[in-house]
Short mmCIF file of N, CA, C and O in Angstrom, two decimals:
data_model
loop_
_atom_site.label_atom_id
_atom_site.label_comp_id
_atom_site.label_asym_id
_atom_site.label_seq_id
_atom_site.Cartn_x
_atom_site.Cartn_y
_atom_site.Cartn_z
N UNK A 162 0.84 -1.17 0.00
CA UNK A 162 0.00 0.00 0.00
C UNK A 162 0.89 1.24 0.00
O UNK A 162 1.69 1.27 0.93
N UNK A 163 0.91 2.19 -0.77
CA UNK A 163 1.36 3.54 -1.29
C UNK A 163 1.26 4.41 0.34
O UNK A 163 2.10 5.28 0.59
N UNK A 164 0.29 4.09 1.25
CA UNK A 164 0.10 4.97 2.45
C UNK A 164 1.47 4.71 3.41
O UNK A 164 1.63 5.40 4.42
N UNK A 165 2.59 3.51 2.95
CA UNK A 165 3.50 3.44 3.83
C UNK A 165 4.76 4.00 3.59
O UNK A 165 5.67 4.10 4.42
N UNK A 166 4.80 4.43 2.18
CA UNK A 166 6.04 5.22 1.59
C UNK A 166 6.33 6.53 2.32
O UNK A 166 5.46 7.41 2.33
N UNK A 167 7.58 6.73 2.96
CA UNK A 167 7.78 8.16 2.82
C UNK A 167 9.01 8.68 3.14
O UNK A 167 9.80 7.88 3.67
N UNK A 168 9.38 9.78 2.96
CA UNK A 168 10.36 10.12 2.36
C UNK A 168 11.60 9.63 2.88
O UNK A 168 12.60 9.32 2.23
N UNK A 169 11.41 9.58 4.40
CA UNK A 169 12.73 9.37 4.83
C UNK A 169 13.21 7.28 5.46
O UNK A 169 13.79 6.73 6.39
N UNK A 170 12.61 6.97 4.45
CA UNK A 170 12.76 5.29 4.17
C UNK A 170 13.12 5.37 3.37
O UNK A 170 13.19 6.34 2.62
N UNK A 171 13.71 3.58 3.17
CA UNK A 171 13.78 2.80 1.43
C UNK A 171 12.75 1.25 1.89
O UNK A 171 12.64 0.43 2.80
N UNK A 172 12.10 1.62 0.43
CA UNK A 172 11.12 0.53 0.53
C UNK A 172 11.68 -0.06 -0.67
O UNK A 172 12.16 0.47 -1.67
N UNK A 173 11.40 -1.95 -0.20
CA UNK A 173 11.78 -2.77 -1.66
C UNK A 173 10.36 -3.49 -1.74
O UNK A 173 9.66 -3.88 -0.82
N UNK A 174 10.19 -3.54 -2.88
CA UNK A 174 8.74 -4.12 -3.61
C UNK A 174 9.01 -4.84 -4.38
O UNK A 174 9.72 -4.33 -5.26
N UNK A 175 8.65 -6.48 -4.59
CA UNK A 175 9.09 -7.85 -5.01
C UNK A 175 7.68 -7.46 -5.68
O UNK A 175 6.66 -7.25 -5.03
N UNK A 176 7.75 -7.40 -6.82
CA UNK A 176 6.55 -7.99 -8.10
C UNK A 176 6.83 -9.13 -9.02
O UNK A 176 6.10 -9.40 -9.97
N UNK A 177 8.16 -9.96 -8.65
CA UNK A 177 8.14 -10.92 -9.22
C UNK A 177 8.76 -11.19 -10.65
O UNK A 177 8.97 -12.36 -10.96
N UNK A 178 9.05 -10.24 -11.48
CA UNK A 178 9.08 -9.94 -12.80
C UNK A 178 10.26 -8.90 -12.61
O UNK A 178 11.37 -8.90 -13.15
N UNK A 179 9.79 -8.09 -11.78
CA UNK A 179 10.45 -6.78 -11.52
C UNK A 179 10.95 -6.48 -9.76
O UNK A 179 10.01 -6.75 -9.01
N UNK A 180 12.19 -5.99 -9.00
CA UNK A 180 12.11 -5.60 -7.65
C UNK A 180 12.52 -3.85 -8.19
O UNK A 180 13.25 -3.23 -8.96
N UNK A 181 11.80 -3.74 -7.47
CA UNK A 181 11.18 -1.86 -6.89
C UNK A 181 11.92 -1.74 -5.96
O UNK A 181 11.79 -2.57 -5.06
N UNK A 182 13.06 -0.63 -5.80
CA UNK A 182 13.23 -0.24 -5.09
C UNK A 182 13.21 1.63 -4.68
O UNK A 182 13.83 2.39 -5.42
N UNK A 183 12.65 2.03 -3.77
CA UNK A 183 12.18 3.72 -3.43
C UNK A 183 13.19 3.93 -2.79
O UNK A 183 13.53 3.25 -1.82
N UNK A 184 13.92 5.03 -3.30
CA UNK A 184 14.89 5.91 -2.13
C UNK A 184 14.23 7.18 -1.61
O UNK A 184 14.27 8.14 -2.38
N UNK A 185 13.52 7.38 -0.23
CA UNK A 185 12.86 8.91 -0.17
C UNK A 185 14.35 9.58 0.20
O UNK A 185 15.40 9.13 0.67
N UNK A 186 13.87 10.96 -0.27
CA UNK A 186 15.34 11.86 -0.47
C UNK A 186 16.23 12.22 1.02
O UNK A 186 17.32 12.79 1.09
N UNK A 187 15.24 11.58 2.36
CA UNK A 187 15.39 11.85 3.98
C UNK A 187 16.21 10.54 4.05
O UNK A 187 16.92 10.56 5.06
N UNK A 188 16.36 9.35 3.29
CA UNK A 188 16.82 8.22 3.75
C UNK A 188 18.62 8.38 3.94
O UNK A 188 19.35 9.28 3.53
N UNK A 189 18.81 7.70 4.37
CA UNK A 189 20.33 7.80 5.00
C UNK A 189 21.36 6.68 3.93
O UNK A 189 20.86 5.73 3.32
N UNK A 190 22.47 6.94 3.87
CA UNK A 190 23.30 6.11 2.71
C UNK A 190 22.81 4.86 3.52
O UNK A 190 21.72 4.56 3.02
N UNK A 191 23.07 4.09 4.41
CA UNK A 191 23.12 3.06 5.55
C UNK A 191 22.00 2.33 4.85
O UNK A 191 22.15 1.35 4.12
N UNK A 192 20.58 3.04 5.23
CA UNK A 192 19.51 2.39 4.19
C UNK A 192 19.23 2.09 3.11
O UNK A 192 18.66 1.03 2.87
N UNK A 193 19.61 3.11 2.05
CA UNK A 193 19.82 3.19 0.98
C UNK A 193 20.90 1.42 0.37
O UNK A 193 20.57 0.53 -0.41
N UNK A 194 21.97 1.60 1.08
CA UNK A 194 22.99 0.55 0.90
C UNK A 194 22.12 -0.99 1.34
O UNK A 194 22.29 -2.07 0.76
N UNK A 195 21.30 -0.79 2.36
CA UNK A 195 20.83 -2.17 2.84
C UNK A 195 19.30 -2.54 1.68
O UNK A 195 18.89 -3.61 1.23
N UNK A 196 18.89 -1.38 1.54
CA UNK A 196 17.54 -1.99 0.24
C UNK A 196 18.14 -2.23 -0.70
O UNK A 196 17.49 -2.97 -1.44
N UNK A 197 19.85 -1.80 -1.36
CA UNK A 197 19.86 -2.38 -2.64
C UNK A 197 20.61 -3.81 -2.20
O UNK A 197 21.18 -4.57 -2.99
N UNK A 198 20.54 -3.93 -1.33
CA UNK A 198 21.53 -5.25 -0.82
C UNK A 198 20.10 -6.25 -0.62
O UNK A 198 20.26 -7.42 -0.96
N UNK A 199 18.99 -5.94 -0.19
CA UNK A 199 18.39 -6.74 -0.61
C UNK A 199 17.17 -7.03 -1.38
O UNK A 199 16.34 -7.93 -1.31
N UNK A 200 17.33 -5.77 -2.33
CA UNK A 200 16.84 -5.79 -3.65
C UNK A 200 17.48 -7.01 -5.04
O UNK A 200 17.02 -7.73 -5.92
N UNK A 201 18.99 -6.54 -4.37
CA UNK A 201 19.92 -6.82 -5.05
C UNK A 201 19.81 -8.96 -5.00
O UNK A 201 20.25 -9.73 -5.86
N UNK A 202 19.14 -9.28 -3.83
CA UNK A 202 19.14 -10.80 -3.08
C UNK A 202 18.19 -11.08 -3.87
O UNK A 202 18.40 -12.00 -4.65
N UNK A 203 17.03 -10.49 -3.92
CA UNK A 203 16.01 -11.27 -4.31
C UNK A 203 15.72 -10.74 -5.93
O UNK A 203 14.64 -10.69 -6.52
N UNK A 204 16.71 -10.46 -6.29
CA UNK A 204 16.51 -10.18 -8.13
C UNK A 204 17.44 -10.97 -8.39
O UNK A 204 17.55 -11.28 -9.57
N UNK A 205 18.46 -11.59 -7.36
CA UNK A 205 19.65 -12.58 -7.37
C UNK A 205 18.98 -13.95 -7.59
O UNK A 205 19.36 -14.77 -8.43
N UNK A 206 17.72 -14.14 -6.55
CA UNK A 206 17.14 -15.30 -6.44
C UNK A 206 16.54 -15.82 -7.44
O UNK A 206 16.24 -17.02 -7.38
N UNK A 207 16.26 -15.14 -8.47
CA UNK A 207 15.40 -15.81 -9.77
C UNK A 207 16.18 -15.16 -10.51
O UNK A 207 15.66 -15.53 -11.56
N UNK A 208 17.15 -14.38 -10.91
CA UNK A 208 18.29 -14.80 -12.41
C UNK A 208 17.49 -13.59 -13.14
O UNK A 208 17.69 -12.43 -12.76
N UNK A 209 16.92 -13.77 -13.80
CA UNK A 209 16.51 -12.57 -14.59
C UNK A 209 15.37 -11.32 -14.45
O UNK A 209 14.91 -10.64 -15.36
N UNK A 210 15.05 -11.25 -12.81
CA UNK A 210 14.32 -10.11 -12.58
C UNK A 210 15.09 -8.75 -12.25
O UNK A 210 15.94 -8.55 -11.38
N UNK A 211 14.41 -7.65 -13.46
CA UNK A 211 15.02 -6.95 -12.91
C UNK A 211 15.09 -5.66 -11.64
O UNK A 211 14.12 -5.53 -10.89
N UNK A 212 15.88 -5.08 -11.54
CA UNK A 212 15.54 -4.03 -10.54
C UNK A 212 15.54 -2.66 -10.76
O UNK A 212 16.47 -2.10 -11.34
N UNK A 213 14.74 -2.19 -10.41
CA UNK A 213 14.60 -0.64 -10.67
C UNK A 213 14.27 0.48 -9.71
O UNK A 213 13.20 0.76 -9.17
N UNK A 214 15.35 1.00 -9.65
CA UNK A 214 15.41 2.27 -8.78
C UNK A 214 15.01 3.57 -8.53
O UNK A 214 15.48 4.36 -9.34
N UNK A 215 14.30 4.05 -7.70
CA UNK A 215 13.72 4.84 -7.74
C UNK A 215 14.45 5.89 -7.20
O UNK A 215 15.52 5.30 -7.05
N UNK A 216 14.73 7.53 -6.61
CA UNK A 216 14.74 8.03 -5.52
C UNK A 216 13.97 9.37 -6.19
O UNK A 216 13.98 9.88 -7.31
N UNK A 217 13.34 9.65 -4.97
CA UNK A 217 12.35 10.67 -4.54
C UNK A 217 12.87 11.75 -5.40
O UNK A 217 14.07 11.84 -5.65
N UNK A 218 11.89 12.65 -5.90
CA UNK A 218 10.91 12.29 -6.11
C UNK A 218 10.18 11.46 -7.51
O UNK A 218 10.51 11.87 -8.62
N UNK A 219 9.34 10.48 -7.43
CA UNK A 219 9.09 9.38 -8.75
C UNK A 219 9.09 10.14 -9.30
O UNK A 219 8.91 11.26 -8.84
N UNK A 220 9.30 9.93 -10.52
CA UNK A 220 9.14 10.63 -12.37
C UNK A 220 7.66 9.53 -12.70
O UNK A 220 7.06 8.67 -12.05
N UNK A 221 7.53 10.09 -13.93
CA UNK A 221 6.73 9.04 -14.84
C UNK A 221 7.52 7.79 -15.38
O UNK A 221 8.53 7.20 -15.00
N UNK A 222 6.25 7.59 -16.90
CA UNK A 222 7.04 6.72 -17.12
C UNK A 222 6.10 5.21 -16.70
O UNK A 222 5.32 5.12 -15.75
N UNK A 223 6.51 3.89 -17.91
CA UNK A 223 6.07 2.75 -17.30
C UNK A 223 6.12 2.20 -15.90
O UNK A 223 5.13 1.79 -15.29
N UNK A 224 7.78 2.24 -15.30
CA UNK A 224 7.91 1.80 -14.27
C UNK A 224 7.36 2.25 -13.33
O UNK A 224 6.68 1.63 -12.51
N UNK A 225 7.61 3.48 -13.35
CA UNK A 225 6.62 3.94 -11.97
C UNK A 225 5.05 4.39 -12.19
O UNK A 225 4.55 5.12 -11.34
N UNK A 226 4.40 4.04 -13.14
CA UNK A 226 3.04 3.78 -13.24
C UNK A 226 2.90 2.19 -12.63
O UNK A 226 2.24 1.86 -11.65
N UNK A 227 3.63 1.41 -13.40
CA UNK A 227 3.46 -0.02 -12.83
C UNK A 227 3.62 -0.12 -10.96
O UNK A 227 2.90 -0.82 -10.26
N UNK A 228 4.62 0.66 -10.53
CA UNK A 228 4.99 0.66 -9.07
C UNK A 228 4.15 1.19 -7.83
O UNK A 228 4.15 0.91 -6.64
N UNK A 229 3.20 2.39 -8.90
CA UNK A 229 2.34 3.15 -7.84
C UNK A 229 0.90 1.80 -8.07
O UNK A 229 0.11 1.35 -7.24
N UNK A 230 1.05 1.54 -9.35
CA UNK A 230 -0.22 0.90 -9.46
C UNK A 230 -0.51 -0.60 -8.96
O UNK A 230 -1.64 -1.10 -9.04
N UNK A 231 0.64 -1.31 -8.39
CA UNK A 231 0.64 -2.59 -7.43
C UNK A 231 0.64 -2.21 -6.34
O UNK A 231 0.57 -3.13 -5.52
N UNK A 232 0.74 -0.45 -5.61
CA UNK A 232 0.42 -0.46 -4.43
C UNK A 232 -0.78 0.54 -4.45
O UNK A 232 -0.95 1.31 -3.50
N UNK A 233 -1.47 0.53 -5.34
CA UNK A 233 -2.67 1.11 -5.10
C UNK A 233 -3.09 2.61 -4.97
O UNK A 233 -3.94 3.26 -4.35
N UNK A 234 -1.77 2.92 -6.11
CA UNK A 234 -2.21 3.92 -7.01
C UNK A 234 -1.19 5.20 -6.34
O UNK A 234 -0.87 5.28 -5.16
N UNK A 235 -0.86 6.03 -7.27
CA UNK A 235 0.18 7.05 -6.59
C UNK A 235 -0.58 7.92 -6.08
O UNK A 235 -1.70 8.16 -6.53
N UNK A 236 0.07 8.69 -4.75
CA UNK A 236 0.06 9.14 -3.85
C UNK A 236 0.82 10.15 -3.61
O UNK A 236 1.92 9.97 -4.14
N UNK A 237 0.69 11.72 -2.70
CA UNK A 237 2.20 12.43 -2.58
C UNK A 237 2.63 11.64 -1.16
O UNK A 237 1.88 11.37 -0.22
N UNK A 238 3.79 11.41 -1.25
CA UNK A 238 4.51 10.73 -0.28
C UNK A 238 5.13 11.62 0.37
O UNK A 238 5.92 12.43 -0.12
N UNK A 239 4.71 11.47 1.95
CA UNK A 239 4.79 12.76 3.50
C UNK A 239 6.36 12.35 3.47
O UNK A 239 7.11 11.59 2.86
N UNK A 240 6.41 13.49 4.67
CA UNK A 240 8.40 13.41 4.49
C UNK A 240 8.57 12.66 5.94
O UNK A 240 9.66 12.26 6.32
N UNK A 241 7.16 12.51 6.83
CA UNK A 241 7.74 11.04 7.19
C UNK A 241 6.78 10.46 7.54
O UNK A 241 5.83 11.22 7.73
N UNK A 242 6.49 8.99 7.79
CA UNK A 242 5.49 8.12 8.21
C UNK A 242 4.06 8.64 8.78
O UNK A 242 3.90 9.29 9.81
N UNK A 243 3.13 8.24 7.95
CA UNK A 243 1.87 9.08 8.56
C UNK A 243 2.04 7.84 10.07
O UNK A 243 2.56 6.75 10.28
N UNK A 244 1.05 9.13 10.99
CA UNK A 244 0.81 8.31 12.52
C UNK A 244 0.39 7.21 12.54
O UNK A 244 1.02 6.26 13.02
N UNK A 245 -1.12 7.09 11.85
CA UNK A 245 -1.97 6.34 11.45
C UNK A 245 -1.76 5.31 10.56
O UNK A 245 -2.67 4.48 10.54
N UNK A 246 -0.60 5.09 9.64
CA UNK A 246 0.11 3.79 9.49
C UNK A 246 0.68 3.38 10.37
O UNK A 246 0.22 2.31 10.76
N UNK A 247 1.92 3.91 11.19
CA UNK A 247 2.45 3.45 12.40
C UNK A 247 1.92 2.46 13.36
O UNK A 247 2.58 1.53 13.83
N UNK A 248 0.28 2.81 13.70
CA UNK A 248 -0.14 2.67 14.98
C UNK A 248 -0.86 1.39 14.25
O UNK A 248 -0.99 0.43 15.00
N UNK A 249 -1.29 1.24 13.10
CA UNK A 249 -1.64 0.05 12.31
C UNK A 249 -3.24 0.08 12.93
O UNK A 249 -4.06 -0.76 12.58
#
């Protein structure tokens, strides 16, 4: 779901075909280094998926139509975690 993105994360998104990975522009090298490490694992695990990188803020474009649209559609992404995801 698009409501958990924000700026100062990296989110990786396994579609199977394709791994997604989001850099929000608040995220730290540390994170940044650990989503492509395991972006990098599970596009490792099946051989020919590829990966595609994002950082804040998305552009257009197929990929990130395809990326907003497996999590349910694009969104402006807060610069940090809404409350109300948090608290689940």
């Amino acid at each position: 779901n698009a409501a958990y993105l924000n700026r100062g994360d990296v989110f990786v998104l396994d579609a199977g075909d394709v791994v997604y990975q989001y850099n929000g522009d608040r995220s730290g090298v540390f994170e940044k280094n650990k989503g492509r490490e395991v972006a990098q694992r599970l596009r490792g695990d099946r051989g020919s998926t590829r990966l595609v990188v994002f950082d804040h803020p998305v552009g257009a474009g197929a990929d990130a139509d395809r990326f907003f649209d497996l999590l349910g559609g694009r969104v402006e992404i807060p610069e940090h975690a809404r409350e109300e995801v948090v608290k689940g």
